[in-house]
Amino acid sequence: MQLTSTAYLVFLAAAFFLYWLLVRWRLARLALILLANYWFYALWDLSYLALIPTAGLLDYLAARGMAATRQPLLRGLLLLLSLAVNLGLMASLKFLPVWNSQWPWLLPLPLSFYCFQALSYTLDVYRKDTKPTSSLLAHLTALSLFPTIIAGPIARPASLLPQLEKPKPLDALEGSKALFLIAVGAIKKLLVADYLAENLVNRIFDFPTLYSGLEVLAGVYGYALQLYFDFSGYSDVALGSALLLGIKLPQNFNMPYAANNIAAFWQRWHISLSTWLRDYVYFSFPKLRTAYMPHFALIVTMVLGGLWHGATWNFLIWGALHGLGLSACRAWQAWRSGNTWNSPLSRGLATFWTFHFVCLGWVFFRATTLENALTILQQISSLTLSAANLSGTLLAIAALAVLGHCWPQKSYEKIQNAFAHAPVYAQAAILALLAYGIEYVAATGSAPFVYSQF
């Protein structure tokens, strides 16, 4: 069940009304959200009803055990149990069916984002950064929150548990902002990302030799926009869905292509994953007093991040590119004492080259094989300039996408507040027109979210 489907909106509406009817009773509201979570999983496959509660129970017991003992060896063994459960679950659902085609099963959701959330909880307890909850019901509910399960954002249980235990009343203003987020997410996904994918990106990457160098370059730019609007659109729908239940999730995107260095890009792109990798992978490396250790840790962290997307040469190269880029950026900032770009021109050029470095990585990220990626780059280097396959409508959608990405945050918030303060009938009319427009333009339905495969 995709988050932009009519079925999901009906499901969300049912969960919303029942939740606020039961909100005064702690056990009832937690049980309802947990039931909604597991119902959502079951719609994908009934096998999740065995996997997720079992993994959640083991994490709960491991966290409670780590808090109850001071023995380093026992605490380490309990942490290893949690690591084995979650990494094993992630690997078995994600990689084993790919590595061995004889495996008779392939579940539709890899559960990576569930495992990231679960590991953040047990690692925080192990590091004594948070205390474990005594409520198994709250624990299972926080780990499996349905808006985040397909593609995040990674919501750490340490921040979710207090919100589940003591929810804040949902006023009309917050509810309207939630609906606005869901509407914006649907626009991003259905009217921008899917259009670019269907009319440009898929064609270019599937048959690059049929297009000129200029058209292939446009396809790479198009994929950069498609991926951003697909993923940030999902995040908007997830944030809005959770907000309807009184839960605030972390922001996941902040104009990433406006970054003027690769480190700033990762502070703006998939923020919940980049901070997760920083906190639980990069900071786990031994703090040796050597100038090379931070650079080594950065490269290894990003390579692991690349291989998480898939055990292929393409993703390894993508991760290594970003690791080397981050290492070079760190060295440059250390040399310049953090004062890197002093003029608008230098900042503009830095943003230009950062964006193209990211696009180079996206070629390997999107290409089906290493040979496909090299063919894409070869076609671009041919410098052929035909634009016969770039229609005016396509260019207009791409221009609107660029404008949407660069839209100032303050202006966006003003529009959101204007919608939230509008009369109910005006909000309903806007949403109805939007639904009609989406149905008209995206009549063939929504393609799966890109990150649902990870």
Coordinates of C-alpha atoms in Angstrom, one line a residue:
M1 CA 0.0 0.0 0.0
Q2 CA 1.7 3.1 -1.2
L3 CA 1.4 6.3 0.8
T4 CA 0.0 8.2 -2.1
S5 CA -2.8 5.7 -2.8
T6 CA -6.5 6.2 -2.0
A7 CA -6.4 3.0 0.1
Y8 CA -3.7 4.6 2.3
L9 CA -5.7 7.8 2.8
V10 CA -8.7 5.7 3.9
F11 CA -6.5 3.7 6.2
L12 CA -5.0 6.9 7.6
A13 CA -8.4 8.6 8.1
A14 CA -9.6 5.5 10.0
A15 CA -6.5 5.5 12.3
F16 CA -6.9 9.2 12.9
F17 CA -10.5 9.2 14.0
L18 CA -10.1 6.1 16.2
Y19 CA -6.9 7.4 17.8
W20 CA -8.4 10.7 18.9
L21 CA -11.5 8.9 20.2
L22 CA -9.3 6.7 22.4
V23 CA -6.5 9.2 23.2
R24 CA -7.5 9.6 26.9
W25 CA -6.8 6.0 27.6
R26 CA -3.1 5.1 27.3
L27 CA -3.4 1.4 26.7
A28 CA -6.2 1.8 24.2
R29 CA -4.4 4.5 22.1
L30 CA -1.1 2.6 22.1
A31 CA -2.8 -0.6 21.2
L32 CA -4.6 1.1 18.4
I33 CA -1.4 2.5 16.8
L34 CA 0.3 -0.9 17.2
L35 CA -2.7 -2.5 15.5
A36 CA -2.5 0.0 12.7
N37 CA 1.2 -0.6 12.4
Y38 CA 0.8 -4.3 12.1
W39 CA -2.2 -4.0 9.8
F40 CA -0.1 -1.9 7.5
Y41 CA 2.7 -4.5 7.5
A42 CA 0.2 -7.3 6.9
L43 CA -1.2 -5.6 3.8
W44 CA 2.3 -6.1 2.4
D45 CA 2.8 -9.6 3.6
L46 CA 1.5 -11.7 6.6
S47 CA 5.0 -12.9 7.3
Y48 CA 5.8 -9.6 8.9
L49 CA 3.4 -10.3 11.7
A50 CA 5.8 -13.0 12.8
L51 CA 9.1 -11.3 12.1
I52 CA 8.5 -7.8 13.5
P53 CA 7.0 -8.6 17.0
T54 CA 9.7 -11.3 17.5
A55 CA 12.5 -8.9 16.7
G56 CA 10.9 -6.1 18.8
L57 CA 10.5 -8.4 21.8
L58 CA 14.2 -9.5 21.6
D59 CA 15.3 -5.8 21.4
Y60 CA 13.1 -4.9 24.3
L61 CA 14.6 -7.7 26.5
A62 CA 18.2 -6.8 25.4
A63 CA 17.7 -3.2 26.3
R64 CA 16.2 -4.1 29.7
G65 CA 19.0 -6.5 30.3
M66 CA 21.7 -3.9 29.5
A67 CA 20.1 -1.4 31.9
A68 CA 19.9 -4.0 34.6
T69 CA 23.5 -5.1 34.7
R70 CA 26.9 -3.4 35.0
Q71 CA 28.9 -6.3 33.7
P72 CA 30.6 -5.1 30.5
L73 CA 30.7 -8.6 29.0
L74 CA 27.0 -9.3 29.5
R75 CA 26.0 -5.8 28.2
G76 CA 28.2 -6.4 25.1
L77 CA 26.6 -9.8 24.5
L78 CA 23.1 -8.3 24.8
L79 CA 24.1 -5.6 22.3
L80 CA 25.4 -8.3 20.0
L81 CA 22.1 -10.0 20.2
S82 CA 20.3 -6.9 19.1
L83 CA 22.9 -6.4 16.3
A84 CA 22.5 -10.0 15.1
V85 CA 18.7 -9.8 15.1
N86 CA 18.4 -6.5 13.2
L87 CA 21.4 -6.9 10.8
G88 CA 20.4 -10.5 10.2
L89 CA 16.8 -9.5 9.5
M90 CA 18.0 -6.7 7.2
A91 CA 20.4 -8.9 5.3
S92 CA 18.1 -11.9 5.0
L93 CA 15.2 -9.8 3.5
K94 CA 17.4 -7.5 1.4
F95 CA 20.4 -9.5 0.1
L96 CA 19.9 -13.2 0.4
P97 CA 17.1 -13.5 -2.3
V98 CA 19.3 -11.3 -4.6
W99 CA 22.5 -13.3 -4.0
N100 CA 20.8 -16.7 -4.4
S101 CA 17.9 -16.9 -6.9
Q102 CA 16.9 -20.3 -5.6
W103 CA 15.5 -18.7 -2.4
P104 CA 11.7 -19.3 -2.7
W105 CA 10.7 -16.1 -0.9
L106 CA 11.1 -12.4 -1.5
L107 CA 9.2 -10.1 0.9
P108 CA 8.2 -6.7 -0.6
L109 CA 9.7 -4.5 2.2
P110 CA 13.4 -5.0 3.1
L111 CA 12.7 -3.5 6.7
S112 CA 15.9 -1.4 6.6
F113 CA 14.3 1.6 8.2
Y114 CA 12.7 -0.5 10.9
C115 CA 16.1 -2.1 11.7
F116 CA 17.8 1.4 11.8
Q117 CA 15.2 2.6 14.3
A118 CA 15.5 -0.6 16.4
L119 CA 19.3 -0.4 16.5
S120 CA 19.3 3.3 17.4
Y121 CA 17.3 2.3 20.5
T122 CA 19.6 -0.5 21.7
L123 CA 22.8 1.4 20.9
D124 CA 21.5 4.4 22.8
V125 CA 20.7 2.2 25.8
Y126 CA 24.1 0.5 25.6
R127 CA 25.9 3.9 25.5
K128 CA 23.7 5.1 28.4
D129 CA 22.4 7.9 26.3
T130 CA 18.8 6.9 27.1
K131 CA 16.9 4.7 29.5
P132 CA 14.9 1.8 28.3
T133 CA 11.1 2.0 28.5
S134 CA 9.4 -0.4 30.9
S135 CA 6.4 -0.7 28.5
L136 CA 6.6 -3.4 25.9
L137 CA 3.5 -2.0 24.2
A138 CA 5.1 1.4 23.8
H139 CA 8.4 -0.1 22.7
L140 CA 6.7 -2.2 19.9
T141 CA 4.6 0.8 18.8
A142 CA 7.6 3.1 18.5
L143 CA 9.7 0.7 16.5
S144 CA 7.0 -0.1 14.0
L145 CA 5.4 3.3 13.4
F146 CA 3.7 2.8 10.0
P147 CA 4.3 6.2 8.3
T148 CA 8.1 5.7 8.5
I149 CA 8.4 2.1 7.6
I150 CA 8.8 2.2 3.8
A151 CA 11.4 5.0 3.5
G152 CA 11.8 6.8 6.8
P153 CA 12.6 9.3 8.1
I154 CA 14.4 7.3 10.7
A155 CA 12.6 8.3 13.9
R156 CA 14.6 7.3 16.9
P157 CA 12.5 5.6 19.6
A158 CA 14.1 7.8 22.3
S159 CA 12.2 10.8 20.7
L160 CA 9.1 8.8 19.8
L161 CA 8.4 7.2 23.2
P162 CA 7.7 10.4 25.1
Q163 CA 5.3 11.5 22.4
L164 CA 3.5 8.2 22.5
E165 CA 3.3 8.2 26.3
K166 CA 2.0 11.8 26.6
P167 CA 0.6 13.0 23.3
K168 CA -0.2 16.6 22.8
P169 CA -3.7 17.6 21.9
L170 CA -4.1 18.1 18.1
D171 CA -5.6 21.5 17.4
A172 CA -7.1 22.6 14.1
L173 CA -4.0 24.5 13.0
E174 CA -1.7 21.5 13.4
G175 CA -4.2 19.3 11.6
S176 CA -4.3 21.7 8.7
K177 CA -0.5 21.8 8.5
A178 CA -0.5 18.0 8.4
L179 CA -3.0 17.9 5.5
F180 CA -0.9 20.5 3.7
L181 CA 2.3 18.3 4.1
I182 CA 0.4 15.3 2.7
A183 CA -0.9 17.4 -0.2
V184 CA 2.6 18.7 -1.0
G185 CA 4.1 15.2 -0.8
A186 CA 1.5 14.0 -3.3
I187 CA 2.3 16.8 -5.7
K188 CA 6.0 16.1 -5.5
K189 CA 5.6 12.4 -6.1
L190 CA 2.7 12.2 -8.6
L191 CA 3.1 15.4 -10.6
V192 CA 6.8 15.8 -10.6
A193 CA 8.8 12.7 -9.8
D194 CA 6.7 10.2 -11.6
Y195 CA 6.3 12.5 -14.7
L196 CA 10.1 13.0 -14.9
A197 CA 10.7 9.3 -14.5
E198 CA 8.2 8.2 -17.1
N199 CA 8.9 10.8 -19.7
L200 CA 12.7 11.3 -19.4
V201 CA 14.7 9.4 -16.9
N202 CA 13.7 5.8 -17.5
R203 CA 14.0 6.2 -21.3
I204 CA 17.5 7.8 -21.0
F205 CA 18.9 5.2 -18.6
D206 CA 17.3 2.2 -20.4
F207 CA 18.5 3.2 -23.9
P208 CA 21.3 5.9 -23.5
T209 CA 22.8 5.2 -26.9
L210 CA 19.6 6.4 -28.7
Y211 CA 20.0 9.9 -27.3
S212 CA 22.5 12.8 -27.8
G213 CA 25.0 13.8 -25.1
L214 CA 22.8 16.8 -24.2
E215 CA 19.7 14.7 -23.8
V216 CA 21.6 12.1 -21.7
L217 CA 22.9 14.9 -19.5
A218 CA 19.3 16.2 -19.2
G219 CA 18.3 12.7 -18.1
V220 CA 20.9 12.8 -15.3
Y221 CA 19.7 16.2 -14.2
G222 CA 16.1 14.8 -14.4
Y223 CA 17.0 11.9 -12.2
A224 CA 18.5 14.2 -9.6
L225 CA 15.2 16.0 -9.5
Q226 CA 13.1 12.8 -9.7
L227 CA 14.9 11.3 -6.7
Y228 CA 14.6 14.4 -4.6
F229 CA 10.9 14.9 -5.3
D230 CA 10.2 11.2 -4.9
F231 CA 12.0 10.9 -1.6
S232 CA 11.1 14.2 -0.1
G233 CA 7.5 13.7 -1.3
Y234 CA 7.4 10.5 0.7
S235 CA 8.9 12.2 3.7
D236 CA 6.3 15.0 3.6
V237 CA 3.5 12.4 3.5
A238 CA 5.1 10.5 6.4
L239 CA 5.5 13.7 8.4
G240 CA 2.0 14.8 7.8
S241 CA 0.6 11.4 8.6
A242 CA 2.4 11.2 11.9
L243 CA 1.4 14.8 12.8
L244 CA -2.3 13.8 12.4
L245 CA -1.5 11.4 15.3
G246 CA 0.2 14.0 17.3
I247 CA 3.7 12.8 16.5
K248 CA 6.5 15.0 15.2
L249 CA 9.0 13.3 13.0
P250 CA 12.5 14.7 12.2
Q251 CA 13.0 16.8 9.0
N252 CA 14.6 14.8 6.3
F253 CA 15.5 17.3 3.5
N254 CA 16.5 21.0 3.4
M255 CA 17.3 22.2 -0.2
P256 CA 20.2 19.7 -0.6
Y257 CA 21.2 20.8 -4.1
A258 CA 21.8 24.3 -2.8
A259 CA 24.8 23.0 -0.7
N260 CA 28.1 24.5 -1.5
N261 CA 30.2 21.5 -0.4
I262 CA 29.6 17.8 -0.1
A263 CA 29.5 17.9 3.7
A264 CA 26.8 20.5 3.6
F265 CA 24.9 18.3 1.1
W266 CA 24.8 15.4 3.6
Q267 CA 23.6 17.8 6.2
R268 CA 20.6 18.5 3.9
W269 CA 20.0 15.2 2.1
H270 CA 18.3 12.3 3.9
I271 CA 19.2 13.9 7.2
S272 CA 17.9 11.1 9.4
L273 CA 20.1 8.6 7.6
S274 CA 23.2 10.8 7.4
T275 CA 23.0 11.6 11.1
W276 CA 22.4 7.9 11.9
L277 CA 25.5 6.9 10.0
R278 CA 27.4 9.7 11.7
D279 CA 26.3 8.8 15.2
Y280 CA 26.4 5.0 15.1
V281 CA 29.0 4.1 12.4
Y282 CA 31.4 7.0 12.1
F283 CA 31.6 7.7 15.8
S284 CA 32.1 4.0 16.5
F285 CA 35.5 4.0 15.0
P286 CA 38.4 4.1 17.5
K287 CA 39.5 7.6 18.3
L288 CA 43.2 7.1 17.4
R289 CA 45.3 10.2 17.5
T290 CA 46.3 10.2 13.9
A291 CA 45.5 12.7 11.1
Y292 CA 44.4 9.9 8.8
M293 CA 41.8 8.1 11.1
P294 CA 38.9 10.6 10.5
H295 CA 39.4 10.4 6.8
F296 CA 39.5 6.6 6.8
A297 CA 36.4 6.5 9.0
L298 CA 34.5 8.8 6.6
I299 CA 35.4 6.7 3.6
V300 CA 34.4 3.4 5.2
T301 CA 31.2 4.8 6.6
M302 CA 30.1 6.0 3.2
V303 CA 31.1 2.8 1.5
L304 CA 29.0 0.9 4.0
G305 CA 26.2 3.4 3.3
G306 CA 26.6 2.6 -0.4
L307 CA 26.6 -1.1 0.1
W308 CA 23.4 -0.8 2.2
H309 CA 21.6 0.4 -0.9
G310 CA 22.8 -2.8 -2.7
A311 CA 25.7 -5.2 -2.9
T312 CA 26.8 -4.1 -6.4
W313 CA 29.8 -2.3 -7.9
N314 CA 27.6 0.7 -8.7
F315 CA 26.6 1.3 -5.1
L316 CA 30.2 0.7 -3.8
I317 CA 31.5 3.3 -6.3
W318 CA 28.7 5.7 -5.3
G319 CA 29.6 5.3 -1.6
A320 CA 33.3 5.6 -2.2
L321 CA 32.8 8.8 -4.3
H322 CA 31.0 10.4 -1.5
G323 CA 33.5 9.1 1.1
L324 CA 36.4 10.5 -0.8
G325 CA 34.5 13.8 -1.4
L326 CA 33.7 14.1 2.3
S327 CA 37.4 13.4 3.2
A328 CA 38.6 16.0 0.7
C329 CA 36.1 18.5 2.0
R330 CA 37.2 17.9 5.6
A331 CA 40.9 18.4 4.6
W332 CA 40.0 21.6 2.7
Q333 CA 38.1 23.0 5.6
A334 CA 40.9 22.2 8.0
W335 CA 43.4 23.9 5.8
R336 CA 41.2 27.0 5.4
S337 CA 40.2 26.9 9.1
G338 CA 36.5 26.5 8.1
N339 CA 36.5 29.8 6.1
T340 CA 36.1 28.4 2.7
W341 CA 34.0 30.7 0.4
N342 CA 34.0 34.4 1.0
S343 CA 32.2 35.9 -2.0
P344 CA 28.8 35.2 -3.7
L345 CA 30.7 34.2 -6.9
S346 CA 32.9 31.6 -5.1
R347 CA 29.9 30.2 -3.2
G348 CA 27.9 30.0 -6.5
L349 CA 30.8 28.1 -8.2
A350 CA 31.1 25.8 -5.2
T351 CA 27.4 25.0 -5.4
F352 CA 27.6 24.4 -9.1
W353 CA 30.5 21.9 -8.7
T354 CA 29.0 20.3 -5.7
F355 CA 25.8 19.6 -7.6
H356 CA 27.6 18.1 -10.5
F357 CA 29.7 15.9 -8.2
V358 CA 26.4 14.7 -6.7
C359 CA 25.0 14.1 -10.2
L360 CA 28.1 12.0 -11.1
G361 CA 27.3 9.8 -8.1
W362 CA 23.7 9.6 -9.1
V363 CA 24.7 8.1 -12.5
F364 CA 26.1 5.0 -10.7
F365 CA 23.2 5.1 -8.2
R366 CA 20.6 4.9 -10.9
A367 CA 22.3 2.8 -13.6
T368 CA 21.3 -0.8 -13.7
T369 CA 24.9 -2.0 -14.2
L370 CA 28.4 -0.6 -14.2
E371 CA 28.4 -0.9 -17.9
N372 CA 25.2 1.1 -18.1
A373 CA 26.8 3.8 -16.0
L374 CA 29.9 4.0 -18.1
T375 CA 27.7 4.2 -21.3
I376 CA 25.8 7.1 -19.8
L377 CA 29.1 9.0 -19.1
Q378 CA 30.4 8.1 -22.5
Q379 CA 27.3 9.5 -24.2
I380 CA 27.6 12.7 -22.2
S381 CA 31.3 13.1 -23.2
S382 CA 30.3 12.8 -26.9
L383 CA 29.1 16.4 -26.7
T384 CA 26.4 15.9 -29.2
L385 CA 23.8 18.6 -28.8
S386 CA 20.5 17.4 -30.3
A387 CA 17.5 18.2 -28.1
A388 CA 14.8 16.7 -30.3
N389 CA 13.5 14.5 -27.4
L390 CA 13.2 17.3 -24.9
S391 CA 9.7 18.6 -25.2
G392 CA 8.5 22.0 -24.0
T393 CA 6.2 20.3 -21.4
L394 CA 9.1 18.3 -20.0
L395 CA 11.4 21.4 -19.7
A396 CA 8.5 23.3 -18.0
I397 CA 8.1 20.5 -15.4
A398 CA 11.8 20.4 -14.8
A399 CA 11.9 24.2 -14.4
L400 CA 9.1 24.1 -11.9
A401 CA 10.9 21.4 -10.1
V402 CA 14.0 23.5 -9.8
L403 CA 11.9 26.4 -8.6
G404 CA 10.2 24.2 -6.1
H405 CA 13.5 22.9 -4.7
C406 CA 14.9 26.4 -4.3
W407 CA 11.7 27.9 -2.9
P408 CA 12.7 30.0 0.2
Q409 CA 11.7 28.3 3.5
K410 CA 10.1 31.4 5.0
S411 CA 7.9 31.8 1.9
Y412 CA 6.9 28.1 2.1
E413 CA 6.0 28.5 5.7
K414 CA 3.9 31.5 4.9
I415 CA 1.9 29.5 2.3
Q416 CA 1.5 26.7 4.8
N417 CA 0.3 29.0 7.5
A418 CA -2.1 30.7 5.0
F419 CA -3.6 27.3 4.2
A420 CA -3.8 26.4 7.9
H421 CA -5.7 29.6 8.8
A422 CA -8.0 29.4 5.8
P423 CA -11.7 28.4 6.5
V424 CA -12.4 24.7 6.5
Y425 CA -14.5 24.9 3.3
A426 CA -11.6 26.7 1.5
Q427 CA -9.2 24.0 2.6
A428 CA -11.6 21.3 1.4
A429 CA -12.0 22.9 -1.9
I430 CA -8.3 23.2 -2.4
L431 CA -7.7 19.6 -1.5
A432 CA -10.6 18.4 -3.8
L433 CA -9.2 20.4 -6.7
L434 CA -5.8 18.9 -6.0
A435 CA -7.1 15.4 -5.9
Y436 CA -9.0 15.9 -9.2
G437 CA -5.8 17.4 -10.8
I438 CA -3.7 14.5 -9.6
E439 CA -6.3 12.0 -10.8
Y440 CA -6.3 13.7 -14.2
V441 CA -2.6 14.0 -14.7
A442 CA -1.5 10.8 -13.0
A443 CA -4.3 8.6 -14.3
T444 CA -2.1 5.5 -14.5
G445 CA -1.4 5.6 -10.8
S446 CA 1.7 6.0 -8.6
A447 CA 5.0 4.2 -9.2
P448 CA 6.6 2.7 -6.2
F449 CA 8.7 5.0 -4.1
V450 CA 12.4 4.7 -5.1
Y451 CA 13.6 4.1 -1.5
S452 CA 11.0 1.4 -0.9
Q453 CA 13.5 -1.1 -2.4
F454 CA 16.1 -0.2 0.2

